[in-house]
């Protein structure tokens, strides 16, 4: 259902869309498919709600966010089940994602109270110079399917904390967790029009947001291709943009690293969410002297991963989101093998027995990867781990930076100087040092180059929802 101006509605067109469980092919739910008219109604509602919402005290807005978080927290288990059904990740990961989603709400409930301005020394004795921070206005937010709840609260929480009102479009594959977030906002008593949910046709919903002069900011998480298009469209009404886009993360393993821990980290970074996260390792570079040993340890660990329906106990890797995602993974593997990569495990779609109706791909490790392969140059977004080798630190840095992407990178080494030497020269927004899971609510998340513009999380994440207003006062002396 759509949530517009404090009410649950069907789409004005009456259209609906099915939500499919990628583990079973079954229809999980049928929901409203919003279009232009619904989006315009949501924009009008957000515009009308903005003056009163932005004038609330920070403490009042904070209380709404906290209450929303508490309601969602009490429903963790049922929402985790919904997430697993709508997009396949194992239940334990779905619970973890909800924890992160709540962290954003909790963090920004506090950060709302810390939006400070400045006073600036004037150039003449009679002047006073003051800088106010004010909310940018109505925000349009667009989120992907791979983190159906955390990507929503990472936008919604700072926007509402700053005093903005919002229209959110969640991915069509995963509207159910989004609906739960808006149910919680409603139950928490967030005033009508402040937060609106319009799932549906991307071209109609996002197109209407982009064309509207009322929407002053667009915050998008998704593919680089769509992000670039939205930046172009934003130019016409000069909207602020925040873009959290694709990644192609390098994972550098130096010969002094703890190889067990490095392999464990590579498996965690590569195979969670079936390899479908923007910060997932996509290229593993190992120093030549330890490459064979590392590949052996890694393949052993990957062979232990249990693939299956994420609702079942003990499953580590769920299905991929759809057929197109499977095909891309297969294409990357086939291309790599044809160009000389050695398949250490996996390599194909799983089709037998319990896998027959879902979109499962066997966790795959490829050795002897080279830069001519597609996998070296494109985001795979699937459970395929290619291992490349390097000789020197200089070469490792050059290989890591040899991409248009710049979201996350990982380094495994026990040499403290090398940690800084390498991290400082990596063209990435996030560097995990002996740490495969760097994302936390209080730190800046985002990329450089074609991985995006802006940061989400922590004190940095609220900046993009605020404008500066400079007051210059002439006093009578
Ligand atoms: P996507 O195809 O770009 O879709 C993301 C969102 O944009 C969805 O809500 C989608 O709606 C909408 N959309 C699709 N085409 C559009 C268009 N032409 N105009 C306007 N909106 C459009 O990306 P995805 O496949 O859902 O997500 C995977 C990508 O997201 C990967 O590249 C991944 O790296 C990236 N990602 C980045 C981050 C980050 O923080 N940097 C985090 C997570 C994911 P529909 O669902 O209705 O098509």
XYZ file of N, CA and C in Angstrom, residues 93-249:
471
model
N 21.143 -12.542 8.871
C 21.559 -11.288 8.223
C 20.424 -10.265 8.235
N 19.194 -10.754 8.071
C 18.047 -9.836 8.092
C 17.935 -9.191 9.476
N 18.149 -10.006 10.526
C 18.116 -9.439 11.895
C 19.232 -8.417 12.064
N 20.402 -8.740 11.548
C 21.544 -7.807 11.632
C 21.224 -6.505 10.916
N 20.589 -6.614 9.763
C 20.254 -5.397 9.006
C 19.263 -4.540 9.788
N 18.316 -5.179 10.440
C 17.346 -4.394 11.230
C 18.074 -3.675 12.372
N 19.047 -4.361 12.963
C 19.853 -3.719 14.021
C 20.508 -2.450 13.492
N 21.066 -2.529 12.292
C 21.713 -1.357 11.694
C 20.675 -0.276 11.392
N 19.521 -0.693 10.874
C 18.458 0.268 10.555
C 18.044 1.029 11.824
N 17.959 0.322 12.937
C 17.580 0.956 14.209
C 18.690 1.881 14.704
N 19.936 1.468 14.455
C 21.060 2.330 14.866
C 20.969 3.702 14.198
N 20.551 3.729 12.923
C 20.424 5.028 12.241
C 19.324 5.870 12.897
N 18.209 5.239 13.219
C 17.123 5.994 13.876
C 17.585 6.508 15.239
N 18.244 5.634 16.006
C 18.709 6.029 17.345
C 19.734 7.164 17.242
N 20.672 6.981 16.305
C 21.751 7.980 16.178
C 21.183 9.351 15.814
N 20.299 9.389 14.807
C 19.792 10.691 14.344
C 18.750 11.279 15.286
N 18.145 10.445 16.127
C 17.287 10.993 17.176
C 18.135 11.873 18.095
N 19.392 11.490 18.292
C 20.310 12.302 19.101
C 20.889 13.467 18.299
N 21.264 13.158 17.040
C 21.951 14.165 16.222
C 21.041 15.361 15.916
N 19.724 15.130 15.919
C 18.774 16.232 15.707
C 19.081 17.385 16.669
N 19.564 17.038 17.864
C 19.802 18.045 18.904
C 21.153 18.732 18.755
N 21.945 18.303 17.775
C 23.311 18.849 17.661
C 23.529 19.548 16.317
N 22.474 20.187 15.814
C 22.620 20.938 14.554
C 23.002 22.369 14.928
N 24.296 22.655 14.882
C 24.794 23.944 15.351
C 25.080 24.901 14.201
N 24.861 26.208 14.433
C 25.294 27.235 13.492
C 26.605 27.835 13.955
N 26.918 29.054 13.459
C 28.174 29.714 13.809
C 27.957 31.205 14.019
N 28.863 31.830 14.755
C 28.997 33.284 14.662
C 30.412 33.539 14.141
N 30.534 34.592 13.299
C 31.813 34.842 12.633
C 32.270 36.252 12.998
N 33.547 36.450 13.337
C 34.030 37.805 13.622
C 33.818 38.708 12.396
N 33.241 39.892 12.626
C 32.922 40.792 11.507
C 34.121 41.657 11.130
N 33.988 42.332 9.969
C 35.073 43.202 9.502
C 34.920 44.626 10.012
N 33.733 44.954 10.558
C 33.539 46.281 11.148
C 32.916 46.100 12.530
N 33.168 47.070 13.467
C 32.700 46.891 14.847
C 31.185 46.827 14.972
N 30.449 47.407 14.023
C 28.996 47.472 14.179
C 28.262 46.274 13.576
N 28.984 45.372 12.962
C 28.293 44.249 12.318
C 28.364 42.971 13.148
N 27.338 42.144 12.983
C 27.333 40.809 13.591
C 27.011 39.804 12.483
N 27.815 38.763 12.384
C 27.654 37.775 11.310
C 27.262 36.435 11.919
N 26.129 35.917 11.469
C 25.578 34.692 12.075
C 25.231 33.694 10.977
N 25.540 32.441 11.199
C 25.194 31.402 10.222
C 24.185 30.436 10.852
N 23.022 30.320 10.201
C 21.994 29.367 10.653
C 22.072 28.112 9.804
N 21.712 26.980 10.371
C 21.518 25.761 9.589
C 20.022 25.517 9.506
N 19.527 25.362 8.288
C 18.091 25.133 8.111
C 17.851 23.934 7.190
N 16.734 23.233 7.385
C 16.458 22.065 6.540
C 16.266 22.480 5.081
N 16.686 21.594 4.148
C 16.612 21.962 2.728
C 15.175 22.003 2.214
N 14.266 21.273 2.854
C 12.867 21.287 2.405
C 12.372 19.873 2.136
N 11.639 19.720 1.039
C 11.062 18.409 0.695
C 12.139 17.549 0.025
N 12.266 16.307 0.502
C 13.298 15.386 0.011
C 12.646 14.215 -0.727
N 13.219 13.837 -1.855
C 12.815 12.610 -2.559
C 13.888 11.557 -2.325
N 13.494 10.372 -1.859
C 14.471 9.322 -1.534
C 14.151 8.056 -2.320
N 15.195 7.419 -2.851
C 15.006 6.206 -3.659
C 15.983 5.153 -3.156
N 15.473 3.959 -2.874
C 16.326 2.945 -2.243
C 16.320 1.628 -3.032
N 17.389 0.808 -2.837
C 17.533 -0.457 -3.558
C 16.976 -1.636 -2.758
N 17.039 -2.828 -3.362
C 16.445 -4.018 -2.743
C 17.417 -4.763 -1.839
N 18.720 -4.481 -1.932
C 19.658 -5.380 -1.242
C 19.710 -5.157 0.278
N 19.340 -3.965 0.722
C 19.157 -3.713 2.160
C 17.806 -3.018 2.302
N 16.737 -3.805 2.358
C 15.388 -3.226 2.229
C 14.942 -2.342 3.386
N 15.653 -2.396 4.522
C 15.253 -1.516 5.628
C 16.362 -0.525 6.007
N 17.618 -0.971 6.035
C 18.680 -0.074 6.512
C 18.902 1.101 5.557
N 18.743 0.861 4.244
C 18.945 1.970 3.301
C 17.836 3.014 3.449
N 16.687 2.574 3.970
C 15.573 3.514 4.170
C 15.833 4.393 5.396
N 16.159 3.772 6.524
C 16.325 4.591 7.737
C 17.587 5.459 7.643
N 18.577 5.016 6.839
C 19.788 5.818 6.666
C 19.475 7.150 5.980
N 18.354 7.218 5.258
C 17.928 8.477 4.617
C 16.843 9.180 5.444
N 15.862 8.354 5.834
C 14.698 8.909 6.538
C 15.096 9.575 7.866
N 15.963 8.913 8.629
C 16.280 9.413 9.971
C 16.985 10.775 9.929
N 18.060 10.947 9.122
C 18.670 12.287 9.102
C 17.752 13.330 8.482
N 16.943 12.929 7.480
C 16.049 13.907 6.839
C 15.053 14.442 7.871
N 14.395 13.545 8.587
C 13.393 13.995 9.573
C 14.066 14.721 10.738
N 15.241 14.244 11.135
C 15.954 14.911 12.237
C 16.275 16.353 11.868
N 16.652 16.572 10.606
C 17.034 17.924 10.167
C 15.827 18.848 10.038
N 14.621 18.259 9.967
C 13.419 19.088 9.806
C 12.863 19.043 8.389
N 13.401 18.132 7.549
C 12.863 17.973 6.187
C 11.636 17.076 6.224
N 10.814 17.146 5.173
C 9.760 16.152 4.961
C 10.172 15.322 3.750
N 9.550 14.146 3.564
C 10.145 13.189 2.630
C 9.092 12.385 1.869
N 9.454 12.018 0.639
C 8.698 11.033 -0.142
C 9.694 9.933 -0.465
N 9.377 8.705 -0.097
C 10.298 7.600 -0.341
C 9.729 6.622 -1.349
N 10.580 6.209 -2.286
C 10.236 5.094 -3.168
C 11.228 3.972 -2.888
N 10.712 2.837 -2.388
C 11.571 1.674 -2.157
C 11.649 0.863 -3.449
N 12.611 -0.063 -3.520
C 12.750 -0.911 -4.710
C 11.476 -1.737 -4.893
N 11.100 -1.978 -6.135
C 9.871 -2.733 -6.399
C 9.973 -4.178 -5.921
N 11.204 -4.708 -5.859
C 11.364 -6.094 -5.386
C 11.110 -6.199 -3.883
N 11.306 -5.093 -3.140
C 11.251 -5.172 -1.667
C 10.404 -4.058 -1.042
N 9.113 -4.047 -1.315
C 8.287 -2.977 -0.717
C 7.820 -3.309 0.705
N 7.979 -4.572 1.142
C 7.310 -4.975 2.387
C 7.972 -4.402 3.640
N 9.302 -4.437 3.689
C 9.987 -3.861 4.860
C 9.711 -2.360 4.915
N 9.651 -1.735 3.723
C 9.383 -0.287 3.674
C 8.011 0.005 4.289
N 7.042 -0.819 3.966
C 5.686 -0.609 4.517
C 5.723 -0.707 6.046
N 6.529 -1.633 6.570
C 6.641 -1.772 8.038
C 7.223 -0.500 8.667
N 8.198 0.104 7.991
C 8.797 1.340 8.534
C 7.724 2.432 8.620
N 6.903 2.537 7.585
C 5.894 3.606 7.563
C 4.745 3.306 8.516
N 4.450 2.013 8.736
C 3.458 1.681 9.775
C 3.969 2.177 11.125
N 5.257 1.969 11.362
C 5.832 2.393 12.652
C 5.810 3.918 12.788
N 6.112 4.628 11.697
C 6.070 6.098 11.745
C 4.650 6.557 12.079
N 3.685 5.894 11.454
C 2.272 6.245 11.676
C 1.897 6.018 13.146
N 2.264 4.847 13.650
C 1.917 4.519 15.044
C 2.657 5.420 16.033
N 3.826 5.884 15.621
C 4.573 6.788 16.512
C 3.953 8.191 16.514
N 2.983 8.418 15.635
C 2.270 9.701 15.633
C 2.936 10.782 14.809
N 3.864 10.395 13.933
C 4.511 11.397 13.074
C 3.411 12.112 12.288
N 3.371 13.440 12.313
C 2.251 14.178 11.698
C 2.079 13.857 10.215
N 0.845 13.982 9.761
C 0.540 13.612 8.376
C 1.334 14.463 7.387
N 1.741 13.806 6.314
C 2.477 14.492 5.251
C 3.978 14.570 5.461
N 4.445 14.317 6.694
C 5.876 14.446 6.979
C 6.680 13.353 6.262
N 6.146 12.123 6.289
C 6.837 11.003 5.625
C 5.816 10.262 4.772
N 6.126 10.124 3.482
C 5.191 9.521 2.529
C 5.892 8.401 1.788
N 5.176 7.309 1.538
C 5.751 6.156 0.840
C 5.002 5.942 -0.469
N 5.730 6.047 -1.587
C 5.118 5.771 -2.890
C 5.988 4.749 -3.614
N 5.668 3.462 -3.455
C 6.348 2.425 -4.221
C 5.664 2.341 -5.575
N 6.381 1.823 -6.568
C 5.736 1.658 -7.868
C 6.665 1.853 -9.030
N 6.093 2.357 -10.117
C 6.846 2.515 -11.366
C 8.000 3.503 -11.184
N 9.241 3.032 -11.413
C 10.405 3.905 -11.206
C 10.320 5.139 -12.097
N 9.958 4.936 -13.367
C 9.968 6.087 -14.269
C 8.913 7.106 -13.839
N 7.742 6.638 -13.411
C 6.684 7.588 -13.039
C 6.953 8.252 -11.679
N 7.276 7.414 -10.692
C 7.441 7.963 -9.332
C 8.685 8.854 -9.266
N 9.813 8.306 -9.716
C 11.050 9.085 -9.631
C 10.999 10.238 -10.643
N 10.420 9.979 -11.808
C 10.295 11.031 -12.820
C 9.518 12.224 -12.278
N 8.444 11.960 -11.540
C 7.637 13.058 -10.982
C 8.428 13.809 -9.904
N 9.169 13.073 -9.103
C 10.000 13.753 -8.080
C 11.047 14.637 -8.756
N 11.688 14.077 -9.792
C 12.788 14.817 -10.423
C 12.286 16.094 -11.104
N 11.079 16.026 -11.669
C 10.558 17.178 -12.405
C 10.026 18.268 -11.473
N 9.726 17.921 -10.234
C 9.064 18.873 -9.341
C 10.037 19.907 -8.760
N 9.723 21.187 -8.895
C 10.581 22.200 -8.264
C 10.438 22.212 -6.744
N 9.383 21.577 -6.242
C 9.161 21.544 -4.778
C 10.190 20.622 -4.101
N 10.569 19.553 -4.791
C 11.539 18.611 -4.203
C 12.920 19.249 -4.312
N 13.525 19.539 -3.162
C 14.774 20.290 -3.164
C 16.013 19.412 -3.063
N 15.767 18.145 -2.735
C 16.936 17.252 -2.632
C 16.534 15.842 -3.040
N 17.454 15.174 -3.745
C 17.238 13.769 -4.097
C 18.348 12.969 -3.438
N 17.958 11.937 -2.711
C 18.951 11.032 -2.141
C 18.675 9.644 -2.714
N 19.698 9.082 -3.346
C 19.517 7.844 -4.106
C 20.558 6.822 -3.689
N 20.136 5.593 -3.486
C 21.072 4.477 -3.354
C 20.694 3.451 -4.401
N 21.657 3.094 -5.249
C 21.387 2.117 -6.303
C 22.555 2.062 -7.265
N 22.266 1.698 -8.498
C 23.343 1.473 -9.469
C 23.925 2.803 -9.961
N 25.171 2.749 -10.379
C 25.851 3.934 -10.901
C 25.137 4.443 -12.158
N 24.673 3.511 -12.975
C 23.997 3.879 -14.227
C 22.770 4.773 -13.949
N 21.912 4.331 -13.033
C 20.717 5.124 -12.723
C 21.121 6.407 -11.999
N 22.100 6.318 -11.112
C 22.554 7.503 -10.374
C 22.997 8.621 -11.318
N 23.734 8.252 -12.354
C 24.203 9.268 -13.316
C 23.020 9.935 -13.999
N 22.023 9.151 -14.344
C 20.844 9.696 -15.019
C 20.121 10.681 -14.088
N 20.032 10.333 -12.807
C 19.326 11.212 -11.868
C 20.092 12.532 -11.653
N 21.414 12.444 -11.652
C 22.200 13.678 -11.512
C 21.912 14.598 -12.700
N 21.835 14.007 -13.892
C 21.508 14.828 -15.079
C 20.130 15.476 -14.904
N 19.158 14.671 -14.481
C 17.790 15.196 -14.340
C 17.703 16.265 -13.249
N 18.521 16.133 -12.217
C 18.467 17.076 -11.093
C 18.883 18.474 -11.514
N 19.638 18.559 -12.609
C 20.156 19.855 -13.054
C 19.024 20.821 -13.403
N 17.938 20.314 -13.947
C 16.874 21.203 -14.428
C 16.259 22.052 -13.328
N 16.144 21.503 -12.124
C 15.591 22.292 -11.021
C 16.673 22.533 -9.951
N 17.912 22.241 -10.291
C 19.072 22.455 -9.418
C 18.851 21.876 -8.002
N 18.489 20.591 -7.983
C 18.295 19.940 -6.676
C 19.658 19.566 -6.095
N 19.722 19.532 -4.782
C 20.881 18.920 -4.130
C 20.813 17.427 -4.409
N 21.935 16.752 -4.566
C 21.897 15.301 -4.760
C 22.863 14.593 -3.818
N 22.428 13.444 -3.317
C 23.337 12.525 -2.629
C 23.223 11.205 -3.358
N 24.346 10.632 -3.737
C 24.348 9.429 -4.556
C 25.203 8.354 -3.893
N 24.561 7.258 -3.499
C 25.292 6.098 -2.966
C 25.206 5.024 -4.032
N 26.294 4.818 -4.789
C 26.197 4.008 -6.011
C 27.001 2.707 -5.912
N 27.304 2.164 -7.064
C 27.930 0.841 -7.089
C 29.369 0.845 -6.586
N 29.890 -0.359 -6.378
C 31.268 -0.517 -5.918
C 31.947 -1.650 -6.670
N 33.256 -1.795 -6.437
C 34.027 -2.851 -7.117
C 35.223 -3.124 -6.203
N 34.901 -3.475 -4.946
C 35.889 -3.404 -3.867
C 37.083 -4.339 -4.031
